[in-house]
Amino acid sequence: MTQNATSPISPASPVSLPSALASFTEQWSPRIVTSVNDYDVRIAKVEGDHVWHVHDHTDEFFLVLEGELHIALREPAGERTVVLSKGSVFTVPHGTEHKPYAPVPTAILLFEPTGTLTVGDRHEDIPAHVDATTGHALG
């Protein structure tokens, strides 16, 4: 598990999301683009499965920049999957077990409190292709 130990990021100039996405190749390994108050704005390239996990005390916001993201949810009423196409947003409420999956190469933007682990507070075994991190600085 890797964690970002840097202080909050506040860019001195605008950040081009296409350029930021082009600066790394790792899947399921978010980069922190900027911070807003106590929240990180992260971008990630994703494809295939993430892991079932839950954030006990924070919601998780997803915006699909390119591609398609599916998010399986385990809710009191049962399981369901939401499908997000380019330009779609969805917020997973805190305490909801969920598993993101991208059937095609996808770029996403996430908005969550600084220090939030990508695999939540509780999760299944983490495969090698998923980076358990609080985000990495843009390189």
XYZ file of N, CA and C in Angstrom:
417
model
N 0.849 -1.161 0.000
C 0.000 0.000 0.000
C 0.896 1.225 0.000
N 0.575 2.171 -0.882
C 1.330 3.413 -0.921
C 0.423 4.547 -0.518
N 1.005 5.519 0.140
C 0.229 6.673 0.543
C 0.967 7.929 0.164
N 0.219 8.967 -0.148
C 0.787 10.257 -0.495
C 0.982 11.035 0.784
N 2.221 11.353 1.116
C 2.515 12.061 2.353
C 2.744 13.544 2.116
N 2.455 14.022 0.918
C 2.697 15.425 0.619
C 1.588 16.293 1.178
N 1.872 17.580 1.288
C 0.866 18.525 1.755
C -0.127 18.788 0.631
N -1.265 19.408 0.947
C -2.260 19.689 -0.095
C -1.653 20.444 -1.269
N -2.183 20.145 -2.441
C -1.674 20.717 -3.677
C -2.531 21.910 -4.064
N -1.895 22.981 -4.458
C -2.606 24.149 -4.959
C -1.821 24.671 -6.147
N -2.204 24.267 -7.362
C -1.407 24.646 -8.525
C -1.367 26.155 -8.723
N -0.203 26.633 -9.171
C -0.018 28.060 -9.418
C -0.567 28.462 -10.776
N -0.907 27.482 -11.602
C -1.436 27.762 -12.934
C -2.475 26.694 -13.287
N -3.268 26.942 -14.324
C -4.281 25.954 -14.711
C -3.659 24.592 -15.033
N -4.427 23.552 -14.799
C -4.000 22.185 -15.094
C -4.835 21.669 -16.259
N -4.178 21.222 -17.311
C -4.848 20.595 -18.446
C -5.091 19.131 -18.099
N -6.355 18.737 -17.995
C -6.637 17.341 -17.668
C -6.117 16.377 -18.728
N -6.261 16.660 -20.037
C -5.672 15.744 -21.022
C -4.155 15.598 -20.850
N -3.457 16.687 -20.579
C -2.005 16.608 -20.367
C -1.685 15.842 -19.094
N -2.456 16.083 -18.045
C -2.233 15.369 -16.789
C -2.448 13.871 -16.985
N -3.503 13.493 -17.702
C -3.758 12.072 -17.961
C -2.665 11.448 -18.819
N -2.082 12.222 -19.714
C -1.012 11.713 -20.581
C 0.303 11.535 -19.829
N 0.393 12.060 -18.612
C 1.659 12.035 -17.874
C 1.910 10.735 -17.114
N 0.952 9.803 -17.124
C 1.152 8.528 -16.432
C 0.390 7.424 -17.161
N 0.794 6.176 -16.900
C 0.165 5.037 -17.571
C -0.497 4.058 -16.605
N -0.183 4.125 -15.329
C -0.681 3.155 -14.358
C -2.204 3.197 -14.255
N -2.795 1.992 -14.158
C -4.242 1.847 -13.999
C -4.589 1.816 -12.510
N -5.755 2.337 -12.166
C -6.257 2.329 -10.789
C -5.241 2.933 -9.819
N -4.557 3.975 -10.237
C -3.526 4.641 -9.435
C -3.698 6.156 -9.579
N -4.618 6.749 -8.821
C -4.996 8.147 -9.037
C -3.886 9.156 -8.765
N -3.973 10.250 -9.520
C -3.071 11.391 -9.357
C -3.887 12.562 -8.825
N -3.310 13.306 -7.905
C -3.987 14.464 -7.328
C -3.721 15.664 -8.225
N -4.778 16.210 -8.801
C -4.678 17.347 -9.711
C -4.618 18.651 -8.925
N -5.448 18.734 -7.896
C -5.492 19.920 -7.039
C -6.235 19.542 -5.771
N -6.292 20.461 -4.834
C -7.114 20.258 -3.647
C -8.012 21.470 -3.463
N -9.180 21.214 -2.896
C -10.167 22.253 -2.626
C -10.555 22.099 -1.160
N -10.187 23.089 -0.350
C -10.398 22.982 1.090
C -9.762 21.680 1.575
N -10.511 20.766 2.128
C -9.952 19.509 2.639
C -10.228 18.334 1.710
N -10.445 18.615 0.425
C -10.759 17.579 -0.553
C -9.710 17.526 -1.654
N -9.440 16.311 -2.145
C -8.569 16.123 -3.304
C -9.423 15.967 -4.551
N -8.949 16.552 -5.639
C -9.491 16.293 -6.965
C -8.476 15.369 -7.619
N -8.886 14.140 -7.898
C -7.977 13.118 -8.420
C -8.437 12.678 -9.808
N -7.471 12.295 -10.624
C -7.781 11.679 -11.912
C -7.149 10.301 -11.929
N -7.751 9.401 -12.686
C -7.210 8.049 -12.781
C -7.564 7.449 -14.129
N -6.681 6.575 -14.573
C -6.959 5.721 -15.728
C -7.374 4.376 -15.160
N -8.453 3.824 -15.688
C -8.959 2.570 -15.151
C -9.397 1.649 -16.280
N -9.255 0.369 -16.028
C -9.773 -0.660 -16.934
C -9.823 -1.955 -16.153
N -10.876 -2.737 -16.371
C -11.052 -3.972 -15.627
C -11.638 -3.699 -14.248
N -11.453 -4.664 -13.346
C -12.059 -4.606 -12.014
C -11.229 -3.835 -11.006
N -11.907 -3.139 -10.117
C -11.302 -2.606 -8.894
C -11.586 -3.666 -7.827
N -11.911 -3.300 -6.610
C -12.260 -4.257 -5.556
C -13.540 -3.800 -4.867
N -14.262 -4.764 -4.303
C -15.377 -4.402 -3.433
C -14.794 -3.689 -2.226
N -15.345 -2.516 -1.911
C -14.865 -1.765 -0.757
C -15.936 -0.797 -0.279
N -15.700 -0.230 0.899
C -16.646 0.726 1.469
C -15.878 1.838 2.173
N -16.369 3.048 2.019
C -15.859 4.207 2.754
C -16.888 4.474 3.858
N -16.499 4.218 5.097
C -17.454 4.306 6.200
C -17.973 5.715 6.465
N -17.131 6.734 6.251
C -17.495 8.082 6.689
C -17.488 9.134 5.592
N -17.294 8.739 4.343
C -17.251 9.740 3.278
C -17.902 9.218 2.004
N -18.578 10.109 1.303
C -19.114 9.789 -0.014
C -17.960 9.785 -1.016
N -18.188 9.192 -2.190
C -17.170 9.175 -3.247
C -17.822 9.624 -4.558
N -17.279 10.699 -5.137
C -17.816 11.308 -6.357
C -17.014 10.844 -7.566
N -17.702 10.399 -8.610
C -17.082 9.953 -9.854
C -17.589 10.800 -11.018
N -16.687 11.224 -11.896
C -17.012 11.880 -13.166
C -16.238 11.139 -14.245
N -16.924 10.646 -15.260
C -16.252 9.944 -16.353
C -15.820 10.970 -17.399
N -14.504 11.049 -17.618
C -13.935 11.968 -18.602
C -13.884 11.333 -19.987
N -13.580 10.059 -20.042
C -13.510 9.272 -21.286
C -13.881 7.843 -20.948
N -14.496 7.143 -21.886
C -14.794 5.731 -21.686
C -16.116 5.489 -20.986
N -16.167 4.411 -20.195
C -17.396 3.997 -19.523
C -17.040 3.314 -18.211
N -17.722 3.698 -17.159
C -17.478 3.122 -15.837
C -18.761 2.496 -15.311
N -18.651 1.263 -14.833
C -19.753 0.593 -14.160
C -19.411 0.594 -12.674
N -20.402 0.827 -11.834
C -20.187 0.744 -10.390
C -21.249 -0.187 -9.825
N -20.802 -1.357 -9.357
C -21.707 -2.293 -8.699
C -21.895 -1.813 -7.262
N -23.136 -1.860 -6.791
C -23.482 -1.371 -5.457
C -24.200 -2.461 -4.681
N -23.849 -2.613 -3.416
C -24.582 -3.494 -2.513
C -25.338 -2.593 -1.543
N -26.642 -2.522 -1.743
C -27.496 -1.632 -0.959
C -28.487 -2.465 -0.152
N -29.147 -1.856 0.844
C -30.121 -2.623 1.635
C -31.186 -3.312 0.777
N -31.574 -2.697 -0.338
C -32.601 -3.288 -1.212
C -32.037 -4.368 -2.133
N -30.719 -4.551 -2.138
C -30.091 -5.551 -2.996
C -28.964 -4.957 -3.814
N -28.460 -5.754 -4.739
C -27.356 -5.300 -5.590
C -27.892 -4.675 -6.866
N -27.183 -3.662 -7.348
C -27.485 -3.059 -8.644
C -26.192 -2.487 -9.193
N -26.197 -2.189 -10.482
C -25.038 -1.592 -11.134
C -25.477 -0.334 -11.856
N -24.722 0.744 -11.645
C -24.959 1.972 -12.405
C -23.901 2.035 -13.494
N -24.286 2.534 -14.659
C -23.375 2.647 -15.795
C -23.209 4.125 -16.113
N -21.962 4.580 -16.094
C -21.646 5.978 -16.358
C -20.918 6.090 -17.686
N -21.480 6.861 -18.597
C -20.813 7.139 -19.867
C -20.056 8.458 -19.734
N -19.324 8.815 -20.769
C -18.548 10.055 -20.774
C -19.442 11.234 -20.392
N -18.966 12.027 -19.437
C -19.704 13.194 -18.991
C -20.684 12.932 -17.863
N -20.848 11.668 -17.459
C -21.782 11.321 -16.385
C -21.103 11.397 -15.024
N -21.901 11.741 -14.010
C -21.407 11.779 -12.635
C -22.272 10.883 -11.766
N -21.678 10.403 -10.675
C -22.405 9.596 -9.701
C -21.681 9.711 -8.375
N -22.453 9.776 -7.302
C -21.880 9.795 -5.960
C -22.290 8.531 -5.228
N -21.295 7.785 -4.759
C -21.547 6.609 -3.932
C -21.668 7.107 -2.489
N -22.817 6.901 -1.850
C -22.974 7.367 -0.471
C -22.054 6.614 0.499
N -21.617 7.313 1.531
C -20.768 6.655 2.530
C -21.510 5.446 3.106
N -20.727 4.434 3.447
C -21.304 3.218 3.995
C -21.839 2.243 2.968
N -21.768 2.586 1.678
C -22.266 1.708 0.614
C -21.115 0.915 0.013
N -21.209 -0.408 0.092
C -20.187 -1.249 -0.521
C -20.320 -1.127 -2.035
N -19.183 -0.955 -2.705
C -19.215 -0.755 -4.158
C -17.949 -1.296 -4.808
N -18.080 -1.560 -6.119
C -16.962 -2.090 -6.896
C -17.004 -1.470 -8.287
N -16.082 -0.532 -8.560
C -15.995 0.029 -9.909
C -15.412 -0.988 -10.893
N -15.851 -0.892 -12.138
C -15.365 -1.746 -13.215
C -15.439 -0.951 -14.511
N -14.373 -1.019 -15.294
C -14.363 -0.341 -16.597
C -14.166 -1.383 -17.694
N -15.169 -1.570 -18.576
C -15.050 -2.563 -19.638
C -14.112 -2.136 -20.764
N -13.806 -0.848 -20.824
C -12.900 -0.292 -21.840
C -11.965 0.691 -21.129
N -10.831 1.046 -21.746
C -9.967 2.054 -21.116
C -10.780 3.322 -20.813
N -10.697 3.775 -19.576
C -11.543 4.864 -19.098
C -10.722 5.835 -18.260
N -11.074 7.109 -18.338
C -10.455 8.143 -17.504
C -11.538 8.728 -16.613
N -11.238 8.827 -15.314
C -12.221 9.343 -14.362
C -11.615 10.459 -13.524
N -12.495 11.280 -12.969
C -12.125 12.297 -12.000
C -12.888 11.975 -10.727
N -12.173 11.999 -9.599
C -12.769 11.699 -8.298
C -12.617 12.908 -7.389
N -13.568 13.089 -6.502
C -13.545 14.185 -5.544
C -13.836 13.573 -4.190
N -12.825 13.575 -3.307
C -13.018 12.975 -1.994
C -12.080 13.605 -0.974
N -12.381 13.460 0.328
C -11.549 14.093 1.340
C -10.077 13.672 1.239
N -9.192 14.628 1.453
C -7.758 14.352 1.458
C -7.477 13.217 2.442
N -6.654 12.270 2.024
C -6.294 11.142 2.872
C -7.172 9.926 2.712
N -8.204 10.003 1.873
C -9.095 8.862 1.662
C -8.389 7.799 0.832
N -8.342 6.572 1.348
C -7.730 5.462 0.616
C -8.613 5.029 -0.548
N -7.985 4.684 -1.658
C -8.723 4.236 -2.839
C -9.494 2.945 -2.591
N -9.079 2.173 -1.612
C -9.739 0.901 -1.309
C -10.630 1.003 -0.073
N -10.895 2.222 0.370
C -11.828 2.436 1.463
C -11.320 1.985 2.817
N -12.263 1.895 3.744
C -11.958 1.499 5.120
C -12.026 -0.012 5.302
N -12.828 -0.661 4.476
C -12.944 -2.117 4.484
C -12.985 -2.576 3.041
N -12.292 -3.669 2.737
C -12.202 -4.115 1.343
C -11.852 -5.588 1.267
N -12.072 -6.151 0.076
C -11.641 -7.522 -0.175
C -10.145 -7.509 -0.464
N -9.561 -8.678 -0.696
C -8.136 -8.747 -1.025
C -7.830 -7.844 -2.207
N -6.691 -7.162 -2.131
C -6.318 -6.187 -3.159
C -5.392 -6.845 -4.178
N -5.818 -6.932 -5.445
C -4.952 -7.514 -6.477
C -3.810 -6.562 -6.828
N -2.797 -7.093 -7.470
C -1.595 -6.314 -7.794
C -1.884 -5.116 -8.689
N -2.924 -5.183 -9.526
C -3.183 -4.082 -10.462
C -3.931 -2.902 -9.829
N -4.317 -3.021 -8.563
C -5.008 -1.930 -7.864
C -4.045 -1.307 -6.864
N -3.858 -0.001 -6.959
C -2.962 0.740 -6.075
C -3.756 1.246 -4.874
N -3.467 0.701 -3.692
C -4.108 1.176 -2.463
C -3.346 2.415 -2.007
N -3.893 3.581 -2.303
C -3.176 4.833 -2.080
C -4.144 5.942 -1.692
N -3.597 7.016 -1.176
C -4.386 8.227 -0.944
C -4.172 9.205 -2.086
N -3.528 8.739 -3.153
C -3.277 9.570 -4.334
C -1.811 9.918 -4.457
N -1.372 10.106 -5.687
C 0.011 10.476 -5.988
C 0.031 11.869 -6.602
N 1.102 12.588 -6.360
C 1.261 13.901 -6.985
C 1.468 13.717 -8.481
N 1.022 14.670 -9.260
C 1.308 14.642 -10.697
C 2.805 14.779 -10.893
N 3.351 13.987 -11.793
C 4.795 14.014 -12.014
C 5.129 14.852 -13.146
